């Protein structure tokens, strides 16, 4: 069911992050026994969800006690896209990590403002690439699904004016919002370090050699270097660069904090060799490189610079420093003007012109150490940058791409405002992202049992098969706290409604007695999902999910209670779990556990799960990325050739372990889902009693009751 028509119901009228418009939200709680999870308790309006018309599924109604999944085992930009960080720096989107503080935007009255936000999720995928070019020279490589903020609202990179692909999309009539083209980060090479030390030391240090003629002094020449700053970042960088040059300094407190001034710390040395080496470093080079000039600007800005909302300037009384500062700015492509401070000491200013656009270009080009004046927090999103779209062109390449989720729902990519994009689509309906939120934000329908009982009591209810576990797992960890399933089982059985449960959660074992009692009144089907037999691979792909051995123990407990239990060996991962030895080990263990049937399902990657899985594959098994690109390049499902190959692997193994026959000895279809011949595993769907037959299955363990086996239907 969709929740976007609901609004938040809090006493003070406030909203919760990530859930701005949900009616019926009772509270959001975090509990010690489930670290990292937030449960959003809501009052649901309905319990029975109708399956879309035309679906091939053999049921018409589902129940989802939870949205999101604590068992949780994507749209994008190219990895070199630069994202604006909270301290004013930029970082490639591929290098971001969860928890990084970056810049997003929020609307305040009629204007958007830049604000600090946090990276909540980070993932990657592989998609066809498009280049978006802007009039100021900005270029962004993105997927066609990505969205940017234009003066006319959010727009996808590609789309159409009509038909199935209709959606707002970029054209050459659009203008994006942001500050536009900036400079790439600077590398701290040897020239950059010498330039930084020159700017800092010439700008603010005491460096001299003088003769001390006082009586009784053994040495006539006194050497001194001292640099005192209130901002420790500049002091620390200076000391590090001097250390790299072989110059040792000492640190001491220079002056304590007062009511009007911050505390200052100093570094110093009085060694003659060290002072001479520093003097050599800060000698003006005859032909300064661009790296030296960038370092010099960073150093002089840390020493004598300042920045406010509209003004970035460097002030000094030294005419030579003023001239060299302007020369360095010109070399970096920055426009400046010299202004007279009209002070008795002849103080003058070099001011960088161009507003926020050029201020950030300066920050990114030179990388000052002192960051308190480099951010954009609270500034309005205004700019004179020419951000008109000049072209959107396909590159004819499929590239790795990355995306993030942030607290504001957007971020700044290559100087323009970019929208968060989401995976795992059903969680979007809750206005939660389907990356990290899907795993950590679980919506709980606390009144589900009462609503379900009311719906089942309606005269119009025809007692059709109801399936649980088809969207999110009803026996995930949240069920241990909320215990919704006992009430659901009782309501369904009491109303005479047949039902099935599909889960990978061993918590189902708690309710086996209830299920056995319910099976005496209505047909019940139980299915256990098991993807991976290898414990190490399981830990990597399905952290927090019960282990394969624990799920086999669950199968034993279910069949020992006289209940049917089909197993979905799903999904089979090409190149990882589809070797004959792996399949044989898994099917043999499932048969030994007493399963009444097995269906083998190859991986399918619908939009949403595709992005999450692709990110995992690229991180953990990069050598398989090209193979998966071939297999899934045309859609969510593997091609027919692979399905036929997998069916050929599976059929003899099912026969060998006695899982190839259903009641009465009839041969079972040995295909896999997607080839038109496969079926739900025996025991996973509720059977109609009048069609049931009881017969032994050769794969069951001695002493286990053999359940009734239903007629099979196509899975997909």
XYZ file of C-alpha atoms in Angstrom:
716
model
C 0.000 0.000 0.000
C 1.146 3.550 -0.620
C 1.590 5.912 2.288
C 2.193 9.182 0.479
C -1.346 10.408 1.071
C -0.846 10.311 4.818
C 0.558 12.997 7.062
C 2.523 12.999 10.288
C 0.442 12.944 13.444
C 2.551 14.499 16.211
C 1.343 16.618 19.088
C 3.647 19.532 18.340
C 3.070 19.448 14.581
C 6.719 18.751 13.881
C 8.097 16.235 11.425
C 10.575 13.422 11.684
C 13.568 13.219 9.373
C 12.820 11.073 6.353
C 9.072 10.766 7.063
C 7.615 14.217 6.450
C 4.023 13.361 5.489
C 2.801 10.129 7.100
C -0.452 10.210 8.971
C -0.845 7.693 11.739
C 2.754 7.693 12.892
C 2.539 6.982 16.609
C 6.216 7.182 17.452
C 9.699 6.345 16.223
C 11.791 4.249 18.576
C 15.298 2.843 18.829
C 15.820 -0.026 21.246
C 19.066 -1.505 22.634
C 18.347 -5.043 21.427
C 18.273 -3.829 17.792
C 21.242 -1.434 17.456
C 21.168 0.645 14.291
C 17.444 0.101 13.640
C 14.657 2.635 13.950
C 11.083 1.366 14.180
C 8.370 3.755 12.971
C 5.125 2.596 14.563
C 2.056 3.478 12.493
C -1.654 2.780 12.430
C -2.479 1.161 9.099
C -5.720 1.739 7.240
C -5.728 -1.666 5.566
C -4.063 -5.047 5.968
C -4.947 -7.018 2.826
C -3.076 -5.759 -0.231
C -4.351 -6.672 -3.703
C -1.854 -8.111 -6.181
C -1.851 -6.100 -9.436
C -4.227 -7.444 -12.082
C -2.490 -9.588 -14.670
C 0.174 -10.844 -12.271
C 1.249 -14.455 -12.815
C 1.420 -15.053 -9.073
C -0.959 -17.789 -7.817
C -2.525 -15.540 -5.177
C -4.462 -12.323 -5.266
C -3.789 -10.876 -1.821
C -0.765 -10.292 0.380
C -0.120 -9.039 3.897
C 2.987 -7.042 4.838
C 3.264 -6.434 8.599
C 6.440 -4.398 8.014
C 7.940 -2.088 5.410
C 11.704 -2.178 5.163
C 13.688 -5.171 6.305
C 16.224 -5.701 9.057
C 17.344 -8.772 7.072
C 18.422 -6.620 4.192
C 21.168 -8.548 2.669
C 20.320 2.391 -8.045
C 20.491 6.076 -10.789
C 23.872 7.735 -10.660
C 26.873 9.949 -11.472
C 30.305 8.991 -12.716
C 32.805 8.319 -9.957
C 34.917 11.445 -10.613
C 31.964 13.827 -10.121
C 33.033 16.330 -7.457
C 30.752 16.702 -4.422
C 30.931 19.845 -2.264
C 31.920 19.022 1.323
C 30.832 20.983 4.396
C 34.331 22.473 4.834
C 34.317 23.856 1.295
C 36.508 21.169 -0.228
C 35.364 18.844 -2.998
C 35.649 15.067 -3.079
C 34.899 12.580 -5.895
C 31.549 10.906 -5.293
C 33.209 7.490 -5.567
C 35.351 8.332 -2.511
C 32.511 9.448 -0.239
C 31.652 7.378 2.808
C 28.592 7.108 5.018
C 28.811 9.798 7.699
C 30.679 12.342 5.554
C 29.430 15.910 6.036
C 28.577 17.533 2.724
C 26.470 20.420 1.395
C 22.806 20.139 0.468
C 20.052 22.717 0.214
C 16.797 23.575 1.921
C 14.032 25.983 1.075
C 13.605 28.943 3.427
C 10.589 31.009 2.524
C 10.990 31.681 -1.205
C 14.723 30.925 -1.528
C 16.904 27.864 -1.308
C 19.909 28.029 0.981
C 23.009 25.895 1.266
C 23.063 23.780 4.435
C 25.251 21.062 5.892
C 23.916 17.530 5.596
C 25.250 13.992 5.987
C 25.820 11.058 3.651
C 23.385 8.387 4.827
C 23.976 5.813 2.097
C 26.437 5.286 -0.751
C 26.196 2.783 -3.584
C 27.145 2.190 -7.186
C 25.792 0.585 -10.331
C 26.594 0.302 -14.034
C 24.500 2.361 -16.456
C 24.597 3.906 -19.942
C 26.326 7.276 -19.648
C 25.259 10.739 -20.846
C 27.280 13.955 -20.832
C 25.444 17.098 -19.708
C 27.303 20.235 -20.857
C 26.621 23.743 -19.524
C 27.444 27.126 -20.988
C 30.072 27.940 -18.323
C 32.087 24.863 -19.275
C 30.734 22.529 -16.599
C 30.403 18.913 -17.712
C 28.676 16.129 -15.775
C 28.542 12.461 -16.756
C 25.365 10.860 -15.412
C 22.808 8.190 -16.127
C 19.661 9.138 -18.002
C 17.639 8.661 -14.817
C 19.549 11.168 -12.707
C 17.875 14.471 -11.825
C 19.163 18.010 -11.485
C 17.450 21.150 -10.210
C 16.633 23.655 -12.926
C 14.874 26.999 -12.651
C 11.760 25.069 -13.768
C 12.112 22.336 -11.150
C 13.684 18.884 -10.955
C 14.435 17.280 -14.305
C 15.844 13.942 -15.398
C 18.805 13.852 -17.747
C 16.711 12.098 -20.420
C 13.014 11.556 -21.018
C 10.243 12.132 -23.533
C 7.307 14.469 -24.110
C 4.876 11.578 -24.393
C 4.512 7.812 -24.246
C 5.894 5.399 -21.635
C 9.127 7.394 -21.230
C 7.324 10.680 -20.556
C 8.872 12.662 -17.699
C 10.424 16.101 -17.145
C 13.882 16.080 -18.685
C 16.692 18.459 -19.566
C 16.660 20.393 -22.816
C 18.753 23.256 -24.138
C 16.085 25.632 -22.822
C 16.897 24.712 -19.213
C 19.151 26.477 -16.727
C 20.465 24.636 -13.672
C 20.930 26.024 -10.167
C 24.208 26.160 -8.261
C 27.521 28.001 -8.445
C 28.846 26.240 -11.531
C 32.306 25.381 -12.794
C 35.052 25.200 -10.211
C 38.669 24.064 -9.983
C 39.946 20.549 -9.429
C 41.603 19.796 -6.068
C 45.274 20.679 -5.884
C 47.950 18.093 -5.094
C 50.426 18.955 -2.321
C 53.641 18.474 -4.297
C 57.077 19.882 -3.335
C 56.463 23.157 -5.216
C 53.052 23.585 -3.577
C 54.592 23.063 -0.124
C 57.362 25.642 -0.769
C 54.774 28.104 -2.057
C 52.570 27.583 1.003
C 55.478 28.136 3.395
C 56.484 31.272 1.487
C 53.000 32.775 1.720
C 52.478 31.841 5.354
C 55.932 32.767 6.686
C 56.346 35.984 4.695
C 52.778 36.895 5.588
C 52.722 36.287 9.343
C 55.954 34.883 10.803
C 58.880 36.435 12.608
C 61.990 35.282 10.708
C 65.253 37.096 11.249
C 68.904 37.017 12.209
C 70.159 39.888 14.355
C 73.335 40.712 16.282
C 73.011 40.805 20.033
C 75.637 43.215 21.367
C 74.690 42.885 25.005
C 77.700 42.300 27.277
C 78.395 38.710 28.287
C 76.753 37.060 25.240
C 78.932 34.364 23.683
C 77.451 34.624 20.188
C 76.868 37.858 18.399
C 74.254 36.552 15.901
C 70.803 35.523 17.171
C 68.577 33.367 14.919
C 64.831 33.285 15.327
C 61.809 31.818 13.622
C 58.395 32.083 15.232
C 54.874 31.726 13.825
C 51.895 32.328 16.134
C 48.296 31.666 15.027
C 44.884 31.247 16.601
C 43.866 28.766 13.873
C 45.757 25.558 14.558
C 45.105 24.087 11.074
C 47.478 26.601 9.463
C 50.043 26.127 12.205
C 49.887 22.341 11.895
C 50.276 22.397 8.107
C 53.248 24.752 8.367
C 54.953 22.534 10.921
C 54.315 19.404 8.817
C 55.757 21.027 5.681
C 58.826 22.212 7.619
C 59.305 18.727 9.043
C 59.186 17.248 5.520
C 61.967 19.704 4.636
C 64.042 18.415 7.569
C 63.384 21.414 9.830
C 62.343 20.686 13.420
C 60.285 23.172 15.408
C 58.898 23.378 18.923
C 55.333 24.215 19.908
C 54.375 26.473 22.782
C 51.442 28.515 24.013
C 51.884 32.061 22.712
C 49.004 33.855 24.434
C 45.955 32.690 26.407
C 42.384 33.412 25.405
C 40.840 36.668 26.596
C 37.361 38.077 26.448
C 38.036 39.578 23.035
C 40.683 37.286 21.544
C 41.197 33.595 20.982
C 44.165 31.733 22.395
C 47.227 31.626 20.156
C 49.768 28.838 19.711
C 53.240 29.224 18.224
C 55.911 27.103 16.559
C 59.523 28.234 16.801
C 63.167 27.418 16.377
C 66.387 29.309 17.159
C 68.771 26.856 15.519
C 70.985 28.687 13.022
C 70.811 25.872 10.456
C 67.041 25.667 10.700
C 66.549 29.400 10.305
C 68.915 29.450 7.322
C 66.973 26.580 5.714
C 63.675 28.423 6.213
C 65.134 31.576 4.662
C 66.176 29.519 1.663
C 62.693 28.005 1.290
C 60.929 31.385 1.263
C 63.245 32.932 -1.301
C 61.230 34.185 -4.271
C 61.595 31.745 -7.205
C 62.624 33.191 -10.551
C 59.934 31.294 -12.471
C 57.276 30.084 -10.047
C 55.298 27.060 -11.211
C 51.497 26.987 -11.068
C 51.698 24.587 -8.129
C 53.963 27.035 -6.261
C 51.556 29.892 -6.940
C 48.577 27.871 -5.689
C 50.501 27.018 -2.535
C 51.550 30.651 -2.101
C 47.925 31.797 -2.303
C 46.880 29.201 0.262
C 49.639 30.319 2.618
C 49.031 34.061 2.284
C 45.268 33.520 2.656
C 45.795 31.509 5.858
C 48.132 34.244 7.120
C 46.405 37.436 6.004
C 43.138 36.492 4.280
C 39.478 36.673 5.207
C 36.132 35.847 3.663
C 32.615 36.990 4.470
C 29.358 36.442 2.599
C 30.317 38.607 -0.359
C 34.009 39.454 0.042
C 37.190 37.344 -0.171
C 40.351 39.367 0.276
C 43.996 39.302 1.340
C 45.407 42.313 3.173
C 49.026 43.389 3.732
C 51.197 46.481 3.891
C 53.961 44.876 1.782
C 53.770 46.118 -1.844
C 55.809 43.124 -3.083
C 53.370 40.671 -1.445
C 50.406 42.530 -2.944
C 51.922 42.364 -6.425
C 52.860 38.693 -6.195
C 49.414 37.831 -4.831
C 47.697 39.414 -7.824
C 50.129 37.686 -10.214
C 49.362 34.311 -8.638
C 45.611 34.932 -8.818
C 45.891 35.750 -12.509
C 47.900 32.567 -13.095
C 45.038 30.601 -11.490
C 42.460 32.283 -13.741
C 41.005 34.426 -10.960
C 40.084 38.098 -11.344
C 41.169 40.505 -8.605
C 41.269 44.185 -7.777
C 43.602 46.164 -5.505
C 41.828 48.351 -2.944
C 43.304 50.973 -0.628
C 42.368 50.450 2.992
C 43.112 54.143 3.703
C 44.925 53.228 6.890
C 47.849 55.122 8.408
C 50.008 52.001 8.024
C 49.298 51.857 4.237
C 47.304 48.608 4.526
C 45.838 47.516 1.192
C 43.586 44.672 0.020
C 43.601 42.292 -2.908
C 39.947 41.352 -3.433
C 38.811 38.369 -5.552
C 35.909 39.384 -7.772
C 33.004 37.217 -8.929
C 31.042 36.413 -5.773
C 30.472 32.878 -4.467
C 31.299 31.327 -7.835
C 34.862 32.704 -7.791
C 35.277 32.382 -4.041
C 34.771 28.630 -4.310
C 37.036 28.435 -7.346
C 39.722 30.104 -5.225
C 39.137 27.689 -2.321
C 39.246 24.643 -4.597
C 42.229 25.856 -6.624
C 44.508 26.674 -3.668
C 43.135 24.575 -0.741
C 43.754 26.736 2.344
C 44.433 24.858 5.574
C 42.152 27.069 7.687
C 38.595 26.047 6.770
C 36.334 28.183 8.982
C 35.855 30.752 6.229
C 35.605 28.310 3.317
C 32.090 26.898 3.738
C 28.757 28.037 2.297
C 26.435 27.262 5.226
C 23.365 29.505 5.191
C 24.121 31.272 1.904
C 21.289 31.693 -0.582
C 21.492 29.713 -3.810
C 22.209 32.584 -6.170
C 24.888 32.856 -8.825
C 25.794 34.742 -11.960
C 27.263 31.581 -13.493
C 25.927 30.740 -16.941
C 24.391 27.327 -16.205
C 22.315 26.970 -19.370
C 22.232 23.423 -20.722
C 24.013 23.417 -24.071
C 23.831 19.695 -24.806
C 22.833 16.289 -23.458
C 24.593 13.581 -25.437
C 24.896 9.805 -25.027
C 28.482 8.631 -24.732
C 27.724 5.205 -26.162
C 29.331 3.649 -23.075
C 28.089 1.802 -20.020
C 30.074 3.073 -17.044
C 30.302 2.472 -13.291
C 28.283 5.182 -11.559
C 27.714 6.209 -7.957
C 25.008 7.821 -5.913
C 24.353 8.826 -2.338
C 21.475 9.496 0.005
C 21.634 12.622 2.180
C 19.600 14.153 4.954
C 18.355 16.959 2.690
C 17.544 14.798 -0.320
C 20.088 16.561 -2.528
C 23.759 17.500 -2.844
C 26.054 19.664 -4.961
C 27.634 17.784 -7.886
C 30.178 19.611 -10.074
C 28.724 22.868 -8.803
C 25.023 22.211 -9.533
C 22.232 20.894 -7.327
C 21.683 17.177 -7.800
C 18.831 15.046 -6.486
C 19.207 11.936 -4.357
C 18.234 8.812 -6.259
C 16.893 5.673 -4.718
C 16.963 1.904 -4.915
C 14.611 -0.766 -3.572
C 11.508 1.008 -4.770
C 8.795 0.137 -2.248
C 10.532 2.108 0.506
C 10.288 5.262 -1.619
C 6.541 5.192 -1.087
C 7.258 5.959 2.557
C 9.468 8.890 1.543
C 12.431 6.947 2.931
C 15.444 6.176 0.801
C 15.774 2.577 -0.244
C 19.505 2.351 0.276
C 20.452 2.596 3.930
C 16.899 3.431 5.101
C 15.548 0.154 3.706
C 17.944 -1.669 6.032
C 17.607 0.551 9.094
C 14.178 2.265 9.014
C 11.398 -0.288 9.528
C 7.749 0.748 9.456
C 5.592 -1.354 11.787
C 1.811 -1.595 11.323
C 0.989 -1.899 15.006
C -2.780 -2.277 14.539
C -2.439 -4.808 11.718
C -4.238 -7.678 13.472
C -7.302 -5.587 14.344
C -7.560 -4.172 10.817
C -7.081 -7.638 9.302
C -9.795 -9.179 11.504
C -12.232 -6.495 10.371
C -11.425 -7.061 6.691
C -11.702 -10.858 6.971
C -15.127 -10.539 8.618
C -16.634 -8.661 5.685
C -19.324 -10.574 3.773
C -17.493 -9.758 0.549
C -14.356 -11.659 1.605
C -14.189 -14.904 -0.412
C -11.434 -16.627 1.610
C -8.864 -16.636 -1.145
C -5.217 -17.613 -0.674
C -3.280 -14.865 1.152
C 0.527 -14.772 0.877
C 2.931 -13.336 3.442
C 6.591 -12.616 2.793
C 6.284 -11.659 -0.858
C 7.592 -8.112 -0.281
C 9.332 -7.912 3.097
C 10.021 -10.739 5.501
C 7.295 -11.177 8.182
C 9.809 -12.966 10.428
C 12.558 -10.381 10.379
C 14.059 -9.268 13.685
C 11.346 -6.674 14.272
C 8.831 -9.491 14.715
C 10.671 -10.550 17.853
C 9.650 -7.245 19.421
C 6.167 -6.696 17.987
C 4.814 -10.290 17.720
C 2.303 -9.483 14.976
C 2.380 -12.872 13.274
C 0.578 -14.933 15.978
C -2.411 -12.622 15.640
C -2.235 -12.731 11.841
C -2.123 -16.558 11.843
C -5.054 -16.733 14.252
C -7.145 -14.272 12.262
C -6.567 -16.071 8.963
C -7.216 -19.556 10.370
C -10.249 -18.383 12.326
C -11.823 -16.912 9.204
C -11.196 -20.032 7.124
C -8.639 -18.274 4.873
C -5.828 -20.421 3.401
C -2.430 -18.760 3.589
C 1.258 -19.209 2.859
C 4.397 -17.782 4.431
C 7.745 -17.253 2.735
C 10.641 -16.331 5.036
C 14.341 -16.606 5.652
C 13.839 -15.819 9.347
C 14.268 -18.599 11.892
C 11.867 -16.740 14.208
C 9.108 -18.692 12.423
C 10.096 -21.601 14.692
C 8.388 -19.779 17.568
C 5.035 -20.067 15.795
C 5.294 -23.683 14.582
C 2.704 -24.899 17.164
C 0.296 -22.152 16.051
C 0.844 -23.049 12.402
C 0.277 -26.739 13.097
C -3.010 -25.886 14.804
C -4.003 -23.566 11.952
C -3.248 -26.310 9.403
C -6.004 -28.435 10.967
C -8.513 -25.744 9.999
C -7.220 -24.279 6.733
C -4.642 -25.169 4.067
C -1.233 -23.739 4.964
C 1.903 -23.477 2.828
C 5.378 -22.711 4.158
C 8.421 -21.737 2.135
C 11.970 -21.126 3.297
C 14.328 -19.029 1.176
C 17.955 -20.074 1.089
C 20.379 -18.392 -1.279
C 23.859 -19.410 -0.262
C 25.404 -22.596 1.121
C 28.895 -21.147 1.572
C 29.129 -19.544 5.040
C 31.770 -16.969 4.065
C 29.830 -15.779 1.031
C 26.656 -15.692 3.139
C 28.327 -13.434 5.707
C 29.393 -11.037 2.947
C 26.126 -10.876 1.028
C 23.518 -11.396 3.765
C 24.869 -9.914 7.002
C 22.311 -10.130 9.789
C 20.357 -12.937 8.085
C 20.145 -16.400 9.730
C 22.826 -18.731 8.416
C 22.058 -21.515 5.905
C 22.492 -24.145 8.634
C 20.062 -22.310 10.910
C 17.494 -22.264 8.121
C 17.984 -25.984 7.507
C 17.261 -26.550 11.190
C 14.065 -24.560 10.687
C 13.059 -26.840 7.804
C 13.552 -29.832 10.105
C 11.451 -28.249 12.849
C 8.617 -27.476 10.429
C 8.468 -30.928 8.859
C 8.848 -32.658 12.240
C 5.652 -30.849 13.244
C 3.859 -32.446 10.289
C 3.797 -29.277 8.207
C 4.809 -28.941 4.549
C 7.957 -26.962 3.809
C 9.188 -26.067 0.335
C 12.590 -24.484 -0.161
C 13.477 -21.817 -2.665
C 17.164 -22.196 -3.479
C 17.219 -18.597 -4.517
C 18.827 -16.705 -5.896
C 21.537 -18.733 -7.601
C 24.385 -16.326 -8.346
C 26.175 -16.830 -11.674
C 29.855 -17.475 -11.111
C 29.448 -17.696 -7.348
C 26.910 -20.400 -6.418
C 26.042 -22.107 -9.724
C 28.866 -24.649 -9.860
C 27.642 -28.243 -9.897
C 29.432 -29.056 -6.639
C 27.781 -26.097 -4.888
C 24.338 -27.005 -6.170
C 24.788 -30.651 -5.230
C 25.850 -29.783 -1.673
C 22.927 -27.388 -1.199
C 20.225 -29.650 -2.676
C 21.544 -32.636 -0.761
C 21.423 -30.735 2.540
C 17.907 -29.492 1.810
C 16.698 -33.013 1.056
C 18.311 -34.354 4.236
C 16.482 -31.674 6.239
C 13.153 -33.093 5.055
C 12.025 -30.430 2.594
C 8.946 -31.416 0.571
C 10.184 -29.656 -2.557
C 12.855 -27.409 -4.022
C 12.713 -24.762 -6.701
C 15.956 -23.291 -7.986
C 15.741 -19.611 -8.952
C 18.543 -17.744 -10.745
C 19.269 -14.196 -9.672
C 17.050 -11.515 -11.155
C 17.896 -7.874 -10.515
C 14.982 -5.525 -10.878
C 15.601 -1.780 -10.674
C 16.299 -1.009 -7.044
C 17.844 -4.272 -5.933
C 19.978 -4.095 -9.099
C 21.824 -1.007 -7.929
C 22.468 -2.375 -4.446
C 23.693 -5.750 -5.750
C 25.873 -4.175 -8.442
C 27.619 -2.055 -5.820
C 28.263 -5.147 -3.704
C 29.553 -7.125 -6.700
C 31.918 -4.359 -7.815
C 33.281 -4.111 -4.281
C 33.580 -7.804 -3.425
C 33.969 -9.594 -6.793
C 35.059 -7.040 -9.413
C 36.251 -9.806 -11.763
C 32.588 -10.810 -12.293
C 31.278 -7.354 -13.219
C 31.753 -7.850 -16.973
C 30.022 -11.254 -16.889
C 27.008 -9.835 -15.063
C 26.929 -6.959 -17.510
C 26.558 -9.518 -20.310
C 23.938 -11.592 -18.496
C 21.798 -8.681 -17.297
C 22.563 -6.069 -19.913
C 19.087 -6.337 -21.455
C 16.934 -6.575 -18.369
C 16.347 -7.977 -14.908
C 16.486 -11.661 -15.883
C 19.199 -13.958 -17.173
C 18.854 -14.958 -20.836
C 17.148 -18.200 -21.888
C 20.489 -19.858 -22.641
C 21.607 -19.528 -19.038
C 18.242 -20.741 -17.705
C 18.459 -23.851 -19.896
C 22.023 -24.477 -18.760
C 21.058 -24.124 -15.089
C 18.022 -26.401 -15.539
C 20.357 -29.016 -17.012
C 22.568 -28.769 -13.955
C 19.681 -28.949 -11.494
C 17.550 -31.786 -12.948
C 19.914 -34.712 -12.258
C 20.663 -33.386 -8.781
C 16.967 -33.234 -7.869
C 16.596 -36.804 -9.106
C 19.639 -37.979 -7.183
C 18.289 -36.591 -3.931
C 14.677 -37.701 -4.412
C 13.233 -34.249 -4.944
C 12.154 -34.712 -8.564
C 8.746 -36.298 -7.852
C 5.480 -35.087 -6.440
C 2.549 -36.986 -4.944
C 1.691 -40.233 -6.680
C 5.077 -40.476 -8.349
C 4.396 -37.989 -11.124
C 7.477 -36.398 -12.606
C 8.125 -32.852 -11.489
C 9.068 -30.110 -13.925
C 12.781 -29.520 -13.716
C 12.958 -26.091 -15.267
C 13.923 -22.938 -13.443
C 11.740 -19.837 -13.118
C 11.689 -17.809 -16.273
C 11.697 -20.675 -18.780
C 7.970 -21.366 -18.526
C 8.302 -24.828 -16.971
C 9.158 -24.151 -13.351
C 6.939 -24.089 -10.287
C 6.668 -23.258 -6.624
C 8.273 -25.981 -4.514
C 5.896 -28.556 -3.080
C 4.604 -27.451 0.286
C 5.108 -23.729 -0.224
C 1.493 -23.018 -1.243
C -1.730 -23.963 0.530
C -3.451 -26.781 -1.284
C -7.129 -27.284 -1.827
C -7.980 -30.220 0.378
C -10.211 -31.908 -2.140
C -7.296 -32.094 -4.597
C -4.694 -33.251 -2.101
C -3.107 -36.636 -1.959
C -0.772 -38.019 0.650
C 2.195 -39.981 -0.627
C 5.720 -40.605 0.614
C 8.541 -38.561 -0.886
C 11.886 -40.283 -1.230
C 13.785 -37.228 -0.047
C 12.215 -37.003 3.428
C 13.938 -38.132 6.586
C 12.783 -41.220 8.419
C 10.022 -40.501 10.896
C 8.949 -37.215 9.360
C 5.329 -36.845 8.399
C 4.850 -36.545 4.655
C 2.604 -33.532 3.994
C 0.096 -33.149 1.240
C 1.676 -31.883 -1.977
C -0.154 -29.217 -4.008
C -0.560 -28.785 -7.725
C 2.243 -26.559 -8.974
C 1.915 -23.209 -10.735
C 4.429 -21.154 -12.685
C 6.521 -18.921 -10.437
C 7.159 -16.063 -12.832
